[in-house]
Amino acid sequence: MATSTPPASRASLKQLLINKLNPHSSTLNITHSPATTRHSPAEADQQPAWAITDRLRLWRDDARAQHLYQTAAFWGSKVYNLTANPNDAFWLAQVFFLTGQFHRAEMVLTSAKRINPDTLQPASPAIGDEQQPGQEGDDEHEGEEEEEEEDHEHEQFSFWDQLLPDDDDSQHTPDGHHHQQQQQQHTILVRMTDYSTACRYLAAQCMIRQGKWDAALDMVGDENPFRQPPQADELSTEPSKPSLDFPGQAASDGGIKFEASMCYLRGLIHLHHKALDRAKHAFLESLALDVKCYESFEALVGGNMLEPDEEWEFIQTLEYQAQTPDDALFIKALYTVRLKKFAHKHELFAALKLLKNQYGLSDDPDAAYGLADWLYTNYRFIDCYRITSRILKLHYHHLPTLPLHLTSMTMVPKLLPALFLLAHELIDREPASPVSWYAAGLWYFSQKRWEESRRFFSKAALLDARFPEAWFAFGHALAYEGEHDQAITAYSTAAHNFQGGSSSHLPLLFIGMQHIQLANPSLANDYLSAAAEISPADPLVIHERGVVAYYQEQLRAPLPLFPWQCAVDLFTHTLDLVQKAQTDPLIWASTYLNLAHCFRRL
């Protein structure tokens, strides 16, 4: 009997539950229901009998699959009250999360619930399946007697016993009261977030949706609590220069590891707190722990948080083979086509051919976006527009593609009427999206209505402070109005928000161009030189450096050639690059004109 051995302390029991957190698992280890397939009547006779909790779970999961969320919550709450099981808590909270009831979902996961750890066993596997190693859950159906005992204990600690009369008065006797006290000594109050990694992760998601950023950080931890000691030593570098060596391993069940997902949430929280270095560090760790965590990849690459060389080195050296041996080439190719396009041209085209020929992803939006981005980077706006039009026709509102599509339309005069119609359509369909207001601003910008365009760009930047195109366009509008100092401020804000990626050199480039307008060739040269260090193959950077060389008489002293000869070399290099990229020569008419002026001065 339970009274034959002294009960463990509640603190030790609770610590035992916390130590069961498994960061290497995923939702694949959270049992949905005892069976996932239907059986014929003959087969059903051979199947073991289902308990009431099995049937309730089946109803809950089927209702959720059919988007009957009220039904799913109703039956989900019943099975959770019967079992006090973290898996059932997770799926009940998941229903509330999907319906936007974030506080209610949080309360399910974080409210203390009394459980008996002696009877809370791992979840029973699906009928016909083997138990996964390290699986979280309960097995309340291991024996009929154990199930009855657990239900009886659950009733003992219910307030119903104190309010409803009972025909059996034995439990009100001194012996019955003594037995109830002994039962309570074997139970502890525990939050499901202390027992289940899945519950802890979902609770943090709920807190973020409610704007409770500090509470969410407490839930996931200021640092990765699952990091091994040797790995912690490797990560003890300066926050501004985090180590790129994060040893990872495959998830135990083949899914996406909760440890990686929690690192991603930690990065989001640091990003909200403007701690860009710590956010970058968390995203790097998340993607290294699990290469399948695309959100972290998008935060790093799409959010322009890495320098081009740093970005290439990190993405190319991820442990694809160790984590996904069967899909290593596939994942690596998908990520490669999203990297910055000023270098590694051959690797980019090899990845595009692999995705198209071997995997048949010619119409996949992310694969096609890689080609469109390369065309846009090389100033081939008409070709870029053709690709982006195809992408948006097959996959409406593919978010990475829309800014490329809109900007390409702005650069082609005959497409301006279509830009006007598309901007209206986007605002009608997606009024809360910054891309919609960015599209409207681009149309006003194309009409040289700078003040109106600034208002729309400003609204887009307010909706998403990390939308670089809006900040750059806002600065451009100020520059065309002659407000060069304010334009420099806008570009400086963008430089602070986007410290890596190809966009990191654009603020420096644009600031340098404004200093040219302000007749500050020395400052312009400093900014353009810094931009050239980040992206040396950008022809626009080389062209602007040629403009500075043309005007800066101070170059006579340190250089053996006349400044006009330096400008000739830079303009010639620019034209060589654009000819190799097959760019429309009309875009570079000013370069030809500047080169002619240099020859005239020589």
Coordinates of C-alpha atoms in Angstrom, one line a residue:
M1 CA 0.0 0.0 0.0
A2 CA 1.0 3.6 -0.4
T3 CA 1.4 4.0 3.4
S4 CA 4.1 1.4 3.6
T5 CA 6.9 3.8 2.5
P6 CA 7.4 7.4 3.6
P7 CA 6.2 9.9 1.0
A8 CA 8.9 12.1 -0.7
S9 CA 8.9 15.8 0.0
R10 CA 6.8 18.0 -2.2
A11 CA 9.9 20.0 -3.3
S12 CA 11.7 16.8 -4.5
L13 CA 8.6 15.6 -6.3
K14 CA 8.2 18.9 -8.1
Q15 CA 11.9 19.0 -9.0
L16 CA 11.5 15.5 -10.4
L17 CA 8.8 16.8 -12.7
I18 CA 10.8 19.7 -13.9
N19 CA 13.8 17.5 -14.7
K20 CA 11.6 15.6 -17.1
L21 CA 11.5 18.5 -19.6
N22 CA 12.8 17.2 -22.9
P23 CA 14.1 19.9 -25.2
H24 CA 14.9 17.5 -28.0
S25 CA 11.3 16.5 -28.5
S26 CA 8.6 18.1 -30.7
T27 CA 4.8 18.0 -31.0
L28 CA 5.1 14.7 -32.7
N29 CA 5.7 13.2 -29.3
I30 CA 2.4 14.6 -27.9
T31 CA -0.1 11.9 -28.4
H32 CA -3.3 13.2 -30.1
S33 CA -5.5 10.2 -29.6
P34 CA -5.2 6.5 -29.1
A35 CA -5.9 5.7 -32.7
T36 CA -5.6 7.5 -36.0
T37 CA -7.2 5.0 -38.4
R38 CA -10.7 3.5 -38.7
H39 CA -11.1 -0.2 -38.6
S40 CA -13.6 -2.6 -40.2
P41 CA -16.1 -4.3 -37.8
A42 CA -14.0 -7.5 -37.9
E43 CA -10.8 -5.6 -37.1
A44 CA -12.5 -3.6 -34.4
D45 CA -13.4 -6.8 -32.5
Q46 CA -9.7 -7.5 -32.2
Q47 CA -8.8 -4.0 -31.0
P48 CA -8.5 -3.4 -27.2
A49 CA -11.4 -1.6 -25.7
W50 CA -11.1 2.2 -25.5
A51 CA -11.4 4.0 -22.2
I52 CA -13.5 7.2 -21.9
T53 CA -10.4 9.3 -22.0
D54 CA -9.5 7.8 -25.4
R55 CA -12.9 8.6 -26.8
L56 CA -12.8 12.1 -25.5
R57 CA -9.4 12.7 -27.0
L58 CA -10.7 11.4 -30.4
W59 CA -13.7 13.8 -30.3
R60 CA -11.5 16.7 -29.3
D61 CA -9.0 16.1 -32.1
D62 CA -11.6 15.4 -34.7
A63 CA -13.5 18.6 -33.8
R64 CA -10.3 20.6 -34.0
A65 CA -9.5 19.2 -37.4
Q66 CA -13.0 20.2 -38.6
H67 CA -12.6 23.7 -37.0
L68 CA -15.3 23.1 -34.5
Y69 CA -13.3 24.8 -31.8
Q70 CA -16.1 25.2 -29.3
T71 CA -16.7 21.4 -29.5
A72 CA -13.0 20.7 -29.2
A73 CA -12.7 22.9 -26.1
F74 CA -15.7 21.3 -24.5
W75 CA -14.4 17.7 -24.8
G76 CA -10.8 18.8 -24.3
S77 CA -11.6 20.3 -21.0
K78 CA -13.3 17.1 -19.9
V79 CA -10.4 14.8 -20.7
Y80 CA -8.0 17.3 -19.1
N81 CA -10.0 17.3 -15.9
L82 CA -10.1 13.5 -15.9
T83 CA -6.4 13.0 -16.4
A84 CA -4.5 16.2 -15.3
N85 CA -2.1 15.3 -18.0
P86 CA 0.2 17.8 -19.7
N87 CA -0.5 16.5 -23.2
D88 CA -4.2 17.1 -22.7
A89 CA -3.4 20.5 -21.2
F90 CA -1.4 21.3 -24.3
W91 CA -4.1 20.4 -26.8
L92 CA -6.8 22.2 -24.8
A93 CA -4.6 25.3 -24.7
Q94 CA -3.9 24.9 -28.4
V95 CA -7.6 25.1 -29.1
F96 CA -7.9 28.4 -27.2
F97 CA -4.7 29.7 -28.9
L98 CA -6.1 29.0 -32.3
T99 CA -9.3 30.9 -31.5
G100 CA -7.4 33.9 -30.1
Q101 CA -8.2 33.2 -26.5
F102 CA -4.6 33.7 -25.4
H103 CA -5.2 34.5 -21.8
R104 CA -7.4 31.5 -21.4
A105 CA -4.8 29.3 -23.0
E106 CA -2.1 30.7 -20.7
M107 CA -4.2 30.0 -17.6
V108 CA -4.7 26.4 -18.6
L109 CA -0.9 25.9 -18.9
T110 CA 0.3 28.0 -15.9
S111 CA -2.4 27.4 -13.3
A112 CA -1.4 25.0 -10.5
K113 CA -3.2 21.7 -10.6
R114 CA -3.0 18.9 -8.0
I115 CA -1.6 15.6 -9.4
N116 CA -0.3 12.4 -8.0
P117 CA 3.1 11.8 -9.6
D118 CA 3.0 8.1 -8.6
T119 CA 0.1 7.5 -10.9
L120 CA 1.0 9.9 -13.7
Q121 CA 2.7 7.7 -16.3
P122 CA 3.9 8.3 -19.9
A123 CA 1.1 8.5 -22.4
S124 CA -0.1 5.3 -24.0
P125 CA 1.0 5.0 -27.7
A126 CA -1.5 4.9 -30.5
I127 CA -2.9 1.4 -31.1
G128 CA -0.5 -0.5 -33.4
D129 CA 2.3 2.0 -32.7
E130 CA 5.4 1.6 -30.6
Q131 CA 6.2 3.9 -27.7
Q132 CA 8.6 6.7 -28.7
P133 CA 11.7 7.0 -26.5
G134 CA 11.5 9.9 -24.2
Q135 CA 7.9 10.6 -24.9
E136 CA 6.1 13.0 -22.6
G137 CA 2.6 12.1 -21.4
D138 CA 0.6 9.7 -19.2
D139 CA -0.5 6.1 -19.4
E140 CA -3.5 6.0 -17.2
H141 CA -4.8 2.9 -18.9
E142 CA -2.0 0.5 -18.0
G143 CA -4.4 -1.4 -15.8
E144 CA -8.1 -1.2 -15.0
E145 CA -7.4 -1.2 -11.3
E146 CA -4.8 1.7 -11.7
E147 CA -7.3 3.7 -13.7
E148 CA -10.0 3.3 -11.1
E149 CA -7.5 4.3 -8.4
E150 CA -6.5 7.4 -10.2
D151 CA -10.1 8.4 -10.8
H152 CA -10.9 7.8 -7.2
E153 CA -7.9 10.0 -6.1
H154 CA -9.0 12.7 -8.5
E155 CA -12.5 12.7 -6.8
Q156 CA -11.0 12.8 -3.3
F157 CA -9.5 16.3 -4.0
S158 CA -12.5 17.7 -5.7
F159 CA -14.7 20.3 -3.9
W160 CA -17.8 18.3 -5.0
D161 CA -17.2 16.0 -2.0
Q162 CA -17.7 18.9 0.4
L163 CA -20.9 20.2 -1.3
L164 CA -22.9 17.2 -2.4
P165 CA -24.3 14.6 0.0
D166 CA -23.0 11.0 -0.4
D167 CA -24.8 7.8 0.5
D168 CA -21.5 6.3 1.6
D169 CA -20.6 8.0 4.9
S170 CA -17.4 6.0 5.3
Q171 CA -15.3 8.8 4.0
H172 CA -16.6 11.1 6.7
T173 CA -15.5 8.8 9.5
P174 CA -12.2 9.5 11.3
D175 CA -10.6 6.6 9.4
G176 CA -11.9 8.0 6.1
H177 CA -10.6 11.4 6.9
H178 CA -7.2 10.0 7.9
H179 CA -7.1 8.1 4.6
Q180 CA -7.9 11.3 2.7
Q181 CA -5.0 13.1 4.4
Q182 CA -2.6 10.3 3.5
Q183 CA -3.8 10.6 -0.1
Q184 CA -3.1 14.3 -0.2
Q185 CA 0.4 13.8 1.2
H186 CA 1.2 12.0 -2.1
T187 CA 0.1 14.8 -4.3
I188 CA 1.7 18.1 -5.3
L189 CA 0.5 21.3 -6.9
V190 CA 2.3 21.6 -10.2
R191 CA 2.0 23.8 -13.3
M192 CA 2.0 22.0 -16.6
T193 CA 4.8 24.4 -17.7
D194 CA 7.0 22.7 -15.1
Y195 CA 6.3 19.3 -16.4
S196 CA 6.1 19.7 -20.2
T197 CA 8.4 21.5 -22.6
A198 CA 5.5 21.8 -25.0
C199 CA 3.4 23.5 -22.4
R200 CA 6.2 25.9 -21.5
Y201 CA 6.7 26.8 -25.2
L202 CA 3.0 27.4 -25.8
A203 CA 2.6 29.5 -22.7
A204 CA 5.4 31.7 -23.9
Q205 CA 3.6 32.1 -27.2
C206 CA 0.4 33.1 -25.4
M207 CA 2.3 35.7 -23.4
I208 CA 3.9 37.2 -26.5
R209 CA 0.5 37.5 -28.2
Q210 CA -0.7 39.4 -25.1
G211 CA 2.3 41.7 -25.1
K212 CA 3.7 40.2 -21.9
W213 CA 7.2 40.2 -23.1
D214 CA 9.0 40.1 -19.8
A215 CA 6.8 37.2 -18.6
A216 CA 7.5 35.3 -21.8
L217 CA 11.2 35.8 -21.3
D218 CA 11.0 34.4 -17.8
M219 CA 9.1 31.4 -19.3
V220 CA 11.7 30.6 -22.0
G221 CA 14.7 31.8 -20.0
D222 CA 17.1 34.7 -20.6
E223 CA 19.6 32.1 -21.9
N224 CA 19.1 28.6 -23.3
P225 CA 18.6 26.5 -20.1
F226 CA 19.2 23.3 -22.1
R227 CA 22.6 24.2 -23.4
Q228 CA 25.3 21.8 -22.5
P229 CA 28.3 23.1 -20.4
P230 CA 30.8 22.7 -23.2
Q231 CA 28.5 24.5 -25.5
A232 CA 28.0 27.3 -22.9
D233 CA 31.8 27.8 -22.9
E234 CA 31.8 28.3 -26.7
L235 CA 29.0 30.8 -26.5
S236 CA 30.6 33.0 -23.8
T237 CA 31.8 35.5 -26.4
E238 CA 31.0 39.1 -26.7
P239 CA 27.3 39.8 -27.5
S240 CA 28.3 41.8 -30.5
K241 CA 30.2 39.0 -32.0
P242 CA 28.5 35.7 -31.0
S243 CA 30.1 32.4 -31.9
L244 CA 28.8 30.7 -35.0
D245 CA 29.6 27.3 -33.7
F246 CA 26.5 25.8 -32.2
P247 CA 26.8 22.0 -32.1
G248 CA 23.3 20.6 -32.8
Q249 CA 21.7 17.1 -33.1
A250 CA 18.7 15.8 -34.7
A251 CA 15.4 15.8 -32.9
S252 CA 14.6 12.5 -31.2
D253 CA 11.4 12.2 -33.2
G254 CA 12.3 13.8 -36.5
G255 CA 10.2 17.0 -35.8
I256 CA 11.4 20.5 -34.9
K257 CA 13.0 20.6 -31.5
F258 CA 11.3 22.7 -28.8
E259 CA 14.8 23.9 -27.8
A260 CA 15.2 25.5 -31.2
S261 CA 11.7 27.0 -31.1
M262 CA 12.2 28.4 -27.6
C263 CA 15.5 30.0 -28.8
Y264 CA 13.5 31.6 -31.6
L265 CA 11.0 33.0 -29.2
R266 CA 13.9 34.3 -27.1
G267 CA 15.2 36.1 -30.1
L268 CA 11.8 37.7 -30.8
I269 CA 11.7 39.0 -27.3
H270 CA 15.2 40.5 -27.5
L271 CA 14.2 42.0 -30.8
H272 CA 11.2 43.6 -29.2
H273 CA 13.5 45.0 -26.5
K274 CA 15.8 46.4 -29.2
A275 CA 18.6 44.1 -28.0
L276 CA 19.7 43.3 -31.6
D277 CA 22.9 41.5 -30.7
R278 CA 21.2 39.2 -28.3
A279 CA 18.3 38.6 -30.7
K280 CA 20.8 37.7 -33.4
H281 CA 22.6 35.4 -31.1
A282 CA 19.3 33.6 -30.2
F283 CA 18.3 33.2 -33.8
L284 CA 21.7 31.8 -34.7
E285 CA 21.5 29.3 -31.9
S286 CA 17.9 28.3 -32.9
L287 CA 18.8 27.6 -36.5
A288 CA 22.0 25.7 -35.6
L289 CA 20.0 23.5 -33.2
D290 CA 17.5 22.7 -35.8
V291 CA 18.0 23.6 -39.5
K292 CA 14.3 23.1 -40.1
C293 CA 13.3 26.2 -38.0
Y294 CA 12.6 28.5 -40.9
E295 CA 11.4 31.4 -38.7
S296 CA 14.9 31.8 -37.4
F297 CA 16.3 31.7 -40.9
E298 CA 13.8 34.3 -42.0
A299 CA 14.6 36.5 -39.0
L300 CA 18.4 36.3 -39.8
V301 CA 18.3 36.6 -43.6
G302 CA 15.0 38.4 -44.3
G303 CA 15.6 40.6 -41.3
N304 CA 19.1 41.6 -42.6
M305 CA 20.9 40.7 -39.3
L306 CA 24.0 39.2 -40.9
E307 CA 26.8 40.5 -43.0
P308 CA 27.0 38.9 -46.4
D309 CA 30.1 36.9 -45.7
E310 CA 29.0 36.0 -42.2
E311 CA 25.6 35.0 -43.6
W312 CA 27.1 32.8 -46.3
E313 CA 29.5 31.1 -43.9
F314 CA 26.9 30.3 -41.3
I315 CA 24.2 29.0 -43.6
Q316 CA 26.6 26.9 -45.6
T317 CA 28.2 25.3 -42.5
L318 CA 25.0 24.3 -40.8
E319 CA 24.8 20.6 -39.8
Y320 CA 22.3 19.6 -42.5
Q321 CA 23.8 16.1 -42.9
A322 CA 23.8 15.3 -39.1
Q323 CA 20.3 16.6 -38.5
T324 CA 18.5 15.7 -41.8
P325 CA 20.6 13.1 -43.7
D326 CA 17.9 12.3 -46.2
D327 CA 17.0 16.0 -47.0
A328 CA 20.3 17.8 -46.4
L329 CA 20.8 18.9 -50.0
F330 CA 17.2 19.9 -50.4
I331 CA 17.2 22.2 -47.3
K332 CA 20.6 23.6 -48.1
A333 CA 19.5 24.5 -51.6
L334 CA 16.3 26.2 -50.4
Y335 CA 18.3 28.3 -48.0
T336 CA 21.1 29.1 -50.5
V337 CA 18.7 30.7 -53.0
R338 CA 17.6 33.2 -50.3
L339 CA 21.1 34.5 -49.5
K340 CA 22.5 37.8 -50.8
K341 CA 23.2 37.8 -54.5
F342 CA 26.3 40.0 -55.0
A343 CA 28.6 37.0 -54.7
H344 CA 28.6 33.2 -55.1
K345 CA 26.8 33.4 -58.4
H346 CA 27.7 29.8 -59.4
E347 CA 26.6 28.3 -56.1
L348 CA 23.3 30.2 -56.4
F349 CA 22.6 28.9 -59.9
A350 CA 23.6 25.3 -58.9
A351 CA 21.0 25.5 -56.1
L352 CA 18.3 26.8 -58.4
K353 CA 19.0 24.0 -61.0
L354 CA 18.9 21.4 -58.2
L355 CA 15.5 22.6 -57.0
K356 CA 14.1 22.8 -60.5
N357 CA 15.4 19.6 -62.0
Q358 CA 15.7 17.2 -59.2
Y359 CA 12.8 18.3 -57.0
G360 CA 10.5 19.9 -59.5
L361 CA 10.1 23.2 -57.7
S362 CA 10.1 25.4 -60.7
D363 CA 6.8 27.0 -59.5
D364 CA 7.7 27.0 -55.9
P365 CA 7.5 30.7 -54.6
D366 CA 10.6 30.5 -52.5
A367 CA 12.7 28.9 -55.2
A368 CA 11.5 31.4 -57.8
Y369 CA 12.0 34.2 -55.4
G370 CA 15.7 33.4 -55.3
L371 CA 15.9 34.0 -59.1
A372 CA 13.8 37.2 -58.9
D373 CA 16.0 38.6 -56.2
W374 CA 19.2 37.9 -58.2
L375 CA 17.6 39.7 -61.2
Y376 CA 16.6 42.7 -59.0
T377 CA 20.1 42.8 -57.4
N378 CA 21.5 43.1 -60.9
Y379 CA 19.0 45.9 -61.8
R380 CA 17.2 43.8 -64.3
F381 CA 13.8 45.1 -63.3
I382 CA 11.7 43.9 -66.3
D383 CA 13.0 40.3 -66.0
C384 CA 12.4 40.5 -62.2
Y385 CA 8.8 41.7 -62.8
R386 CA 8.2 38.7 -65.0
I387 CA 9.3 36.3 -62.3
T388 CA 7.4 38.0 -59.5
S389 CA 4.3 38.2 -61.6
R390 CA 4.4 34.5 -62.1
I391 CA 5.0 33.9 -58.3
L392 CA 2.1 36.1 -57.3
K393 CA -0.2 34.6 -59.9
L394 CA 0.3 31.2 -58.4
H395 CA 0.8 32.2 -54.7
Y396 CA -1.0 35.4 -54.0
H397 CA 0.6 37.7 -51.3
H398 CA 3.9 35.8 -51.0
L399 CA 5.3 38.3 -48.6
P400 CA 9.0 38.3 -49.6
T401 CA 8.1 38.7 -53.3
L402 CA 5.8 41.7 -53.0
P403 CA 8.4 44.4 -52.3
L404 CA 10.4 43.2 -55.2
H405 CA 7.4 43.2 -57.4
L406 CA 6.3 46.6 -56.4
T407 CA 9.7 48.2 -56.7
S408 CA 10.3 46.7 -60.1
M409 CA 6.9 48.1 -61.3
T410 CA 8.0 51.5 -60.1
M411 CA 11.2 51.4 -62.2
V412 CA 9.3 50.5 -65.4
P413 CA 7.2 53.5 -66.6
K414 CA 4.7 51.5 -68.6
L415 CA 3.8 49.5 -65.5
L416 CA 2.7 52.5 -63.4
P417 CA -1.0 52.2 -64.1
A418 CA -0.9 48.5 -63.0
L419 CA 1.0 49.7 -59.8
F420 CA -1.9 52.1 -59.1
L421 CA -4.5 49.4 -59.4
L422 CA -2.4 46.9 -57.3
A423 CA -1.9 49.4 -54.5
H424 CA -5.6 50.0 -54.2
E425 CA -6.2 46.2 -54.2
L426 CA -3.7 45.6 -51.5
I427 CA -5.1 48.4 -49.3
D428 CA -8.6 47.0 -49.7
R429 CA -7.5 43.4 -48.9
E430 CA -4.7 43.9 -46.4
P431 CA -5.1 47.3 -44.7
A432 CA -3.0 46.2 -41.7
S433 CA 0.0 45.1 -43.9
P434 CA 2.9 47.6 -44.2
V435 CA 3.4 46.4 -47.8
S436 CA 0.0 47.8 -48.8
W437 CA 0.9 51.3 -47.7
Y438 CA 4.3 50.9 -49.2
A439 CA 2.7 50.2 -52.5
A440 CA 0.6 53.3 -52.3
G441 CA 3.7 55.4 -51.4
L442 CA 5.5 54.0 -54.4
W443 CA 2.8 55.2 -56.8
Y444 CA 2.9 58.7 -55.3
F445 CA 6.7 58.6 -55.5
S446 CA 6.5 57.7 -59.2
Q447 CA 4.4 60.7 -59.7
K448 CA 6.9 62.9 -57.9
R449 CA 4.4 63.8 -55.2
W450 CA 7.0 63.5 -52.5
E451 CA 4.9 64.7 -49.5
E452 CA 2.1 62.3 -50.1
S453 CA 4.5 59.4 -50.7
R454 CA 6.3 60.3 -47.4
R455 CA 3.0 59.9 -45.5
F456 CA 2.4 56.4 -46.8
F457 CA 6.0 55.3 -46.3
S458 CA 5.9 56.6 -42.7
K459 CA 2.7 54.6 -42.1
A460 CA 4.3 51.5 -43.5
A461 CA 7.4 52.0 -41.2
L462 CA 5.1 52.5 -38.2
L463 CA 3.3 49.3 -38.9
D464 CA 6.6 47.4 -39.1
A465 CA 9.7 49.1 -37.8
R466 CA 11.8 46.4 -39.4
F467 CA 10.5 46.9 -42.9
P468 CA 13.7 48.2 -44.6
E469 CA 12.1 49.2 -47.9
A470 CA 9.8 51.7 -46.2
W471 CA 12.7 53.4 -44.4
F472 CA 14.7 53.7 -47.5
A473 CA 11.8 55.0 -49.6
F474 CA 11.0 57.5 -46.8
G475 CA 14.6 58.8 -47.0
H476 CA 14.4 58.9 -50.8
A477 CA 11.3 61.1 -50.7
L478 CA 13.0 63.5 -48.3
A479 CA 16.1 63.6 -50.5
Y480 CA 14.1 64.5 -53.6
E481 CA 12.4 67.3 -51.6
G482 CA 15.9 68.7 -50.8
E483 CA 15.7 67.7 -47.1
H484 CA 19.1 66.0 -47.2
D485 CA 19.8 66.2 -43.4
Q486 CA 16.4 64.6 -42.6
A487 CA 17.1 62.0 -45.3
I488 CA 20.4 61.2 -43.6
T489 CA 18.5 60.7 -40.3
A490 CA 16.1 58.3 -42.0
Y491 CA 19.0 56.3 -43.5
S492 CA 20.8 56.3 -40.2
T493 CA 17.8 54.8 -38.5
A494 CA 17.7 52.1 -41.1
A495 CA 21.4 51.4 -40.6
H496 CA 20.7 51.0 -36.9
N497 CA 17.8 48.7 -37.4
F498 CA 19.4 46.5 -40.1
Q499 CA 23.0 45.9 -39.1
G500 CA 23.6 43.0 -41.5
G501 CA 22.8 41.5 -44.9
S502 CA 22.8 43.3 -48.2
S503 CA 20.7 46.1 -46.7
S504 CA 23.5 47.0 -44.3
H505 CA 25.5 48.6 -47.2
L506 CA 22.5 50.5 -48.6
P507 CA 22.1 53.0 -45.7
L508 CA 25.8 53.7 -46.0
L509 CA 25.5 54.1 -49.7
F510 CA 22.5 56.4 -49.5
I511 CA 24.1 58.6 -46.7
G512 CA 27.2 58.9 -48.9
M513 CA 25.0 60.1 -51.8
Q514 CA 23.4 62.7 -49.6
H515 CA 26.8 64.0 -48.5
I516 CA 27.6 64.4 -52.2
Q517 CA 24.6 66.6 -52.6
L518 CA 25.6 68.6 -49.5
A519 CA 29.1 69.1 -51.0
N520 CA 30.9 67.0 -48.4
P521 CA 33.1 64.8 -50.5
S522 CA 35.3 63.7 -47.6
L523 CA 32.3 62.4 -45.6
A524 CA 30.8 61.0 -48.7
N525 CA 34.0 59.1 -49.5
D526 CA 34.1 57.6 -45.9
Y527 CA 30.5 56.3 -46.2
L528 CA 31.0 55.0 -49.7
S529 CA 34.2 53.2 -48.7
A530 CA 32.4 51.6 -45.8
A531 CA 29.7 50.5 -48.2
A532 CA 32.2 49.1 -50.6
E533 CA 33.8 47.0 -47.9
I534 CA 30.5 45.3 -47.2
S535 CA 29.4 44.9 -50.8
P536 CA 32.3 45.5 -53.2
A537 CA 30.5 44.2 -56.3
D538 CA 27.5 46.6 -56.2
P539 CA 27.9 48.7 -59.4
L540 CA 25.9 51.6 -57.8
V541 CA 28.5 51.8 -55.0
I542 CA 31.3 51.9 -57.5
H543 CA 29.6 54.5 -59.6
E544 CA 29.1 56.8 -56.6
R545 CA 32.7 56.4 -55.6
G546 CA 33.6 57.6 -59.1
V547 CA 31.4 60.7 -58.6
V548 CA 33.3 61.4 -55.4
A549 CA 36.6 60.9 -57.1
Y550 CA 35.6 63.3 -59.8
Y551 CA 34.8 66.1 -57.4
Q552 CA 37.3 65.5 -54.6
E553 CA 40.5 67.4 -55.4
Q554 CA 42.1 66.1 -52.1
L555 CA 42.7 62.8 -53.9
R556 CA 45.6 64.4 -55.7
A557 CA 47.9 64.0 -52.7
P558 CA 47.5 60.4 -51.7
L559 CA 47.1 59.0 -55.2
P560 CA 49.7 59.1 -58.0
L561 CA 47.0 59.7 -60.6
F562 CA 44.7 62.6 -61.2
P563 CA 41.3 62.3 -59.6
W564 CA 39.7 62.2 -63.0
Q565 CA 41.7 59.1 -63.9
C566 CA 40.5 57.4 -60.7
A567 CA 37.0 58.3 -61.7
V568 CA 37.6 56.9 -65.1
D569 CA 38.7 53.6 -63.6
L570 CA 35.6 53.4 -61.3
F571 CA 33.1 54.3 -64.0
T572 CA 34.7 51.8 -66.4
H573 CA 34.5 49.1 -63.7
T574 CA 30.8 50.0 -63.2
L575 CA 30.0 49.5 -66.8
D576 CA 31.9 46.2 -67.0
L577 CA 29.8 44.9 -64.1
V578 CA 26.5 45.9 -65.6
Q579 CA 27.4 44.6 -69.0
K580 CA 28.2 41.2 -67.5
A581 CA 24.9 41.2 -65.6
Q582 CA 23.1 42.1 -68.9
T583 CA 21.5 45.1 -67.2
D584 CA 19.4 47.6 -69.2
P585 CA 21.9 50.2 -70.4
L586 CA 19.4 53.0 -70.1
I587 CA 19.6 52.7 -66.3
W588 CA 23.3 53.5 -66.5
A589 CA 23.1 56.4 -68.9
S590 CA 24.4 58.8 -66.2
T591 CA 27.5 56.6 -65.9
Y592 CA 28.3 56.9 -69.6
L593 CA 27.8 60.7 -69.3
N594 CA 30.1 60.9 -66.2
L595 CA 32.7 58.8 -68.0
A596 CA 32.6 61.2 -70.9
H597 CA 33.1 64.2 -68.6
C598 CA 36.1 62.5 -67.1
F599 CA 37.7 61.9 -70.6
R600 CA 37.0 65.6 -71.3
R601 CA 38.9 66.7 -68.2
L602 CA 41.8 64.4 -69.0

